[in-house]
């Protein structure tokens, strides 16, 4: 969930000096809107997550606090059973649970692979839960309201579902097609933002 977002802010104004005959004419400054500045990755989510692979399936409740490049995620089963704590900052991600003990890695993807043997673009989730693509190579499909309804990126198809006229999704379904014709599927239901 550690993001490598770079913020770019540039302000451009253009003025043109033109001469007409012997009279100097100064064209008024053109008004160009400043490029959109991406909001920082900062949110607090609560909900339920389900994972289904050809080998296993399971679900948990989650609380996810994201502050720029740092995050805290708590996963738990019904009534808080099987609590897992995941913390991350640039260059260090840790997972601590009674089942696995403490596991550390440099990236969320490396941590997931160490803990489960499974590969997934975990870092992209930070953008996907905000209805944004994580890379410039993403393919986007919009819904009838003009919101991003689907993101196809890095081998995953992410379907975003919205409640009424909300700007941010309340449900994400991530699918990864496998060579066997089966798929890996992650379903996130966001109950509170």
mmCIF file of C-alpha atoms in Angstrom:
data_model
loop_
_atom_site.group_PDB
_atom_site.id
_atom_site.type_symbol
_atom_site.label_atom_id
_atom_site.label_comp_id
_atom_site.label_asym_id
_atom_site.label_seq_id
_atom_site.Cartn_x
_atom_site.Cartn_y
_atom_site.Cartn_z
ATOM 1 C CA UNK A 1 0.000 0.000 0.000
ATOM 2 C CA UNK A 2 3.078 2.098 0.013
ATOM 3 C CA UNK A 3 2.758 4.578 -2.772
ATOM 4 C CA UNK A 4 5.413 6.118 -4.928
ATOM 5 C CA UNK A 5 3.254 9.026 -6.005
ATOM 6 C CA UNK A 6 5.095 12.114 -7.209
ATOM 7 C CA UNK A 7 3.402 15.470 -7.071
ATOM 8 C CA UNK A 8 3.983 17.884 -9.854
ATOM 9 C CA UNK A 9 2.907 21.517 -9.668
ATOM 10 C CA UNK A 10 3.671 23.892 -12.490
ATOM 11 C CA UNK A 11 2.064 27.172 -13.251
ATOM 12 C CA UNK A 12 2.241 28.494 -16.807
ATOM 13 C CA UNK A 13 1.342 31.923 -18.040
ATOM 14 C CA UNK A 14 1.892 33.134 -21.556
ATOM 15 C CA UNK A 15 2.066 36.698 -22.656
ATOM 16 C CA UNK A 16 2.739 37.795 -26.168
ATOM 17 C CA UNK A 17 4.172 41.027 -27.340
ATOM 18 C CA UNK A 18 3.160 41.941 -30.854
ATOM 19 C CA UNK A 19 3.836 44.995 -32.927
ATOM 20 C CA UNK A 20 1.200 46.368 -35.225
ATOM 21 C CA UNK A 21 2.539 49.113 -37.451
ATOM 22 C CA UNK A 22 4.295 51.711 -35.304
ATOM 23 C CA UNK A 23 2.070 51.023 -32.312
ATOM 24 C CA UNK A 24 3.122 48.560 -29.666
ATOM 25 C CA UNK A 25 0.376 46.164 -28.724
ATOM 26 C CA UNK A 26 0.595 44.002 -25.641
ATOM 27 C CA UNK A 27 -1.732 41.060 -25.747
ATOM 28 C CA UNK A 28 -3.369 40.453 -22.375
ATOM 29 C CA UNK A 29 -2.136 37.450 -20.461
ATOM 30 C CA UNK A 30 -4.002 34.337 -21.379
ATOM 31 C CA UNK A 31 -5.605 32.625 -18.442
ATOM 32 C CA UNK A 32 -4.629 28.954 -18.319
ATOM 33 C CA UNK A 33 -5.916 26.818 -15.515
ATOM 34 C CA UNK A 34 -3.151 25.372 -13.406
ATOM 35 C CA UNK A 35 -2.619 21.663 -13.931
ATOM 36 C CA UNK A 36 -4.630 19.560 -11.540
ATOM 37 C CA UNK A 37 -2.667 18.697 -8.444
ATOM 38 C CA UNK A 38 -3.316 15.198 -7.242
ATOM 39 C CA UNK A 39 -4.697 15.072 -3.723
ATOM 40 C CA UNK A 40 -2.471 13.297 -1.230
ATOM 41 C CA UNK A 41 -3.189 9.658 -0.468
ATOM 42 C CA UNK A 42 -4.922 10.150 2.841
ATOM 43 C CA UNK A 43 -7.971 8.199 3.950
ATOM 44 C CA UNK A 44 -9.510 6.009 6.615
ATOM 45 C CA UNK A 45 -11.534 3.018 5.414
ATOM 46 C CA UNK A 46 -13.488 0.292 7.169
ATOM 47 C CA UNK A 47 -15.141 -2.678 5.580
ATOM 48 C CA UNK A 48 -14.876 -6.303 4.615
ATOM 49 C CA UNK A 49 -12.472 -8.051 2.258
ATOM 50 C CA UNK A 50 -12.814 -11.471 0.697
ATOM 51 C CA UNK A 51 -10.147 -13.415 -1.189
ATOM 52 C CA UNK A 52 -10.841 -16.380 -3.421
ATOM 53 C CA UNK A 53 -8.186 -18.346 -5.287
ATOM 54 C CA UNK A 54 -8.339 -21.822 -6.826
ATOM 55 C CA UNK A 55 -6.591 -23.114 -3.681
ATOM 56 C CA UNK A 56 -8.238 -21.144 -0.879
ATOM 57 C CA UNK A 57 -10.819 -18.576 0.153
ATOM 58 C CA UNK A 58 -11.432 -16.438 3.188
ATOM 59 C CA UNK A 59 -12.682 -13.112 4.420
ATOM 60 C CA UNK A 60 -11.911 -10.564 7.102
ATOM 61 C CA UNK A 61 -13.012 -7.195 8.386
ATOM 62 C CA UNK A 62 -10.510 -4.411 7.811
ATOM 63 C CA UNK A 63 -9.616 -0.957 9.055
ATOM 64 C CA UNK A 64 -7.155 0.899 6.811
ATOM 65 C CA UNK A 65 -5.576 4.246 7.650
ATOM 66 C CA UNK A 66 -3.436 5.764 4.872
ATOM 67 C CA UNK A 67 -1.289 8.874 5.478
ATOM 68 C CA UNK A 68 0.712 9.629 2.318
ATOM 69 C CA UNK A 69 3.291 6.801 2.040
ATOM 70 C CA UNK A 70 2.566 5.304 5.462
ATOM 71 C CA UNK A 71 -0.295 3.020 6.423
ATOM 72 C CA UNK A 72 -1.789 0.885 9.168
ATOM 73 C CA UNK A 73 -4.160 -1.961 8.350
ATOM 74 C CA UNK A 74 -5.900 -4.171 10.846
ATOM 75 C CA UNK A 75 -7.581 -7.374 9.698
ATOM 76 C CA UNK A 76 -9.815 -9.461 11.924
ATOM 77 C CA UNK A 77 -12.380 -12.218 11.737
ATOM 78 C CA UNK A 78 -15.785 -12.244 13.378
ATOM 79 C CA UNK A 79 -15.646 -10.754 16.893
ATOM 80 C CA UNK A 80 -12.005 -9.740 16.371
ATOM 81 C CA UNK A 81 -10.735 -13.322 16.172
ATOM 82 C CA UNK A 82 -7.470 -13.834 14.259
ATOM 83 C CA UNK A 83 -6.322 -10.231 14.408
ATOM 84 C CA UNK A 84 -3.518 -9.265 11.988
ATOM 85 C CA UNK A 85 -1.701 -5.930 12.011
ATOM 86 C CA UNK A 86 0.060 -4.631 8.878
ATOM 87 C CA UNK A 87 2.127 -1.444 9.019
ATOM 88 C CA UNK A 88 4.093 0.211 6.277
ATOM 89 C CA UNK A 89 6.375 3.084 5.532
ATOM 90 C CA UNK A 90 8.801 3.597 2.648
ATOM 91 C CA UNK A 91 11.198 0.649 2.528
ATOM 92 C CA UNK A 92 9.632 -1.320 5.388
ATOM 93 C CA UNK A 93 6.386 -3.240 5.703
ATOM 94 C CA UNK A 94 5.553 -5.544 8.614
ATOM 95 C CA UNK A 95 2.820 -8.076 9.252
ATOM 96 C CA UNK A 96 2.167 -9.412 12.738
ATOM 97 C CA UNK A 97 -0.351 -12.114 13.637
ATOM 98 C CA UNK A 98 -0.575 -15.060 16.009
ATOM 99 C CA UNK A 99 -0.581 -17.406 13.005
ATOM 100 C CA UNK A 100 2.522 -16.086 11.214
ATOM 101 C CA UNK A 101 4.398 -14.114 13.857
ATOM 102 C CA UNK A 102 6.267 -11.024 12.687
ATOM 103 C CA UNK A 103 7.165 -10.886 8.990
ATOM 104 C CA UNK A 104 9.042 -7.958 7.420
ATOM 105 C CA UNK A 105 9.699 -6.966 3.827
ATOM 106 C CA UNK A 106 10.698 -3.949 1.766
ATOM 107 C CA UNK A 107 7.391 -3.728 -0.176
ATOM 108 C CA UNK A 108 3.772 -4.816 0.344
ATOM 109 C CA UNK A 109 4.054 -7.147 -2.660
ATOM 110 C CA UNK A 110 7.129 -8.871 -1.191
ATOM 111 C CA UNK A 111 5.370 -9.175 2.169
ATOM 112 C CA UNK A 112 2.301 -10.767 0.579
ATOM 113 C CA UNK A 113 4.467 -13.268 -1.264
ATOM 114 C CA UNK A 114 6.374 -14.177 1.916
ATOM 115 C CA UNK A 115 3.199 -14.571 3.955
ATOM 116 C CA UNK A 116 1.015 -16.346 1.377
ATOM 117 C CA UNK A 117 3.099 -17.229 -1.685
ATOM 118 C CA UNK A 118 0.717 -15.090 -3.732
ATOM 119 C CA UNK A 119 1.520 -12.138 -6.031
ATOM 120 C CA UNK A 120 -0.798 -9.156 -6.324
ATOM 121 C CA UNK A 121 -0.276 -5.423 -7.027
ATOM 122 C CA UNK A 122 -1.076 -4.407 -3.445
ATOM 123 C CA UNK A 123 0.465 -0.960 -3.875
ATOM 124 C CA UNK A 124 -2.105 -0.185 -6.595
ATOM 125 C CA UNK A 125 -4.967 -0.588 -4.107
ATOM 126 C CA UNK A 126 -4.171 2.837 -2.652
ATOM 127 C CA UNK A 127 -5.224 4.421 -5.944
ATOM 128 C CA UNK A 128 -7.956 1.946 -6.852
ATOM 129 C CA UNK A 129 -9.983 2.569 -3.656
ATOM 130 C CA UNK A 130 -9.926 6.250 -4.642
ATOM 131 C CA UNK A 131 -11.211 5.424 -8.175
ATOM 132 C CA UNK A 132 -7.873 6.328 -9.758
ATOM 133 C CA UNK A 133 -5.499 4.377 -11.974
ATOM 134 C CA UNK A 134 -2.118 3.524 -10.445
ATOM 135 C CA UNK A 135 -0.113 3.815 -13.679
ATOM 136 C CA UNK A 136 -0.348 5.627 -16.989
ATOM 137 C CA UNK A 137 -0.733 2.303 -18.797
ATOM 138 C CA UNK A 138 -4.108 1.602 -17.174
ATOM 139 C CA UNK A 139 -7.169 1.174 -19.384
ATOM 140 C CA UNK A 140 -10.203 2.977 -17.987
ATOM 141 C CA UNK A 141 -13.884 2.424 -18.677
ATOM 142 C CA UNK A 142 -16.408 4.913 -17.338
ATOM 143 C CA UNK A 143 -19.970 4.344 -16.190
ATOM 144 C CA UNK A 144 -23.029 6.285 -17.369
ATOM 145 C CA UNK A 145 -22.315 8.980 -14.751
ATOM 146 C CA UNK A 146 -18.771 9.547 -16.012
ATOM 147 C CA UNK A 147 -17.118 7.843 -13.040
ATOM 148 C CA UNK A 148 -14.419 5.235 -13.519
ATOM 149 C CA UNK A 149 -16.293 1.935 -13.555
ATOM 150 C CA UNK A 150 -13.436 -0.345 -14.512
ATOM 151 C CA UNK A 151 -9.645 -0.242 -14.398
ATOM 152 C CA UNK A 152 -7.562 -2.781 -16.316
ATOM 153 C CA UNK A 153 -4.006 -2.646 -15.074
ATOM 154 C CA UNK A 154 -0.994 -4.927 -14.537
ATOM 155 C CA UNK A 155 -2.921 -8.113 -15.292
ATOM 156 C CA UNK A 156 -5.906 -7.220 -13.086
ATOM 157 C CA UNK A 157 -9.426 -6.078 -13.926
ATOM 158 C CA UNK A 158 -10.938 -3.910 -11.206
ATOM 159 C CA UNK A 159 -14.693 -3.314 -11.256
ATOM 160 C CA UNK A 160 -15.770 -0.325 -9.168
ATOM 161 C CA UNK A 161 -19.331 -0.045 -7.858
ATOM 162 C CA UNK A 162 -20.858 3.102 -6.404
ATOM 163 C CA UNK A 163 -23.821 3.892 -4.155
ATOM 164 C CA UNK A 164 -26.167 6.400 -5.750
ATOM 165 C CA UNK A 165 -24.294 9.513 -6.872
ATOM 166 C CA UNK A 166 -21.182 9.093 -4.723
ATOM 167 C CA UNK A 167 -17.808 10.010 -6.212
ATOM 168 C CA UNK A 168 -15.895 7.157 -4.577
ATOM 169 C CA UNK A 169 -16.652 3.443 -4.868
ATOM 170 C CA UNK A 170 -18.150 1.428 -2.043
ATOM 171 C CA UNK A 171 -17.209 -1.910 -3.618
ATOM 172 C CA UNK A 172 -14.239 -3.122 -5.666
ATOM 173 C CA UNK A 173 -13.940 -6.515 -7.322
ATOM 174 C CA UNK A 174 -10.392 -7.326 -8.453
ATOM 175 C CA UNK A 175 -9.954 -10.233 -10.860
ATOM 176 C CA UNK A 176 -6.806 -11.852 -12.207
ATOM 177 C CA UNK A 177 -7.284 -14.413 -14.975
ATOM 178 C CA UNK A 178 -5.069 -17.487 -14.613
ATOM 179 C CA UNK A 179 -3.672 -19.709 -17.364
ATOM 180 C CA UNK A 180 -5.818 -22.562 -16.084
ATOM 181 C CA UNK A 181 -8.967 -20.658 -17.023
ATOM 182 C CA UNK A 182 -9.670 -19.954 -13.336
ATOM 183 C CA UNK A 183 -9.113 -16.673 -11.539
ATOM 184 C CA UNK A 184 -7.930 -15.008 -8.372
ATOM 185 C CA UNK A 185 -10.577 -12.667 -6.975
ATOM 186 C CA UNK A 186 -10.502 -10.041 -4.246
ATOM 187 C CA UNK A 187 -13.736 -8.340 -3.182
ATOM 188 C CA UNK A 188 -13.581 -5.205 -1.034
ATOM 189 C CA UNK A 189 -16.734 -3.727 0.447
ATOM 190 C CA UNK A 190 -16.109 -0.287 1.940
ATOM 191 C CA UNK A 191 -18.656 0.415 4.662
ATOM 192 C CA UNK A 192 -17.179 3.648 6.052
ATOM 193 C CA UNK A 193 -14.839 6.279 4.623
#
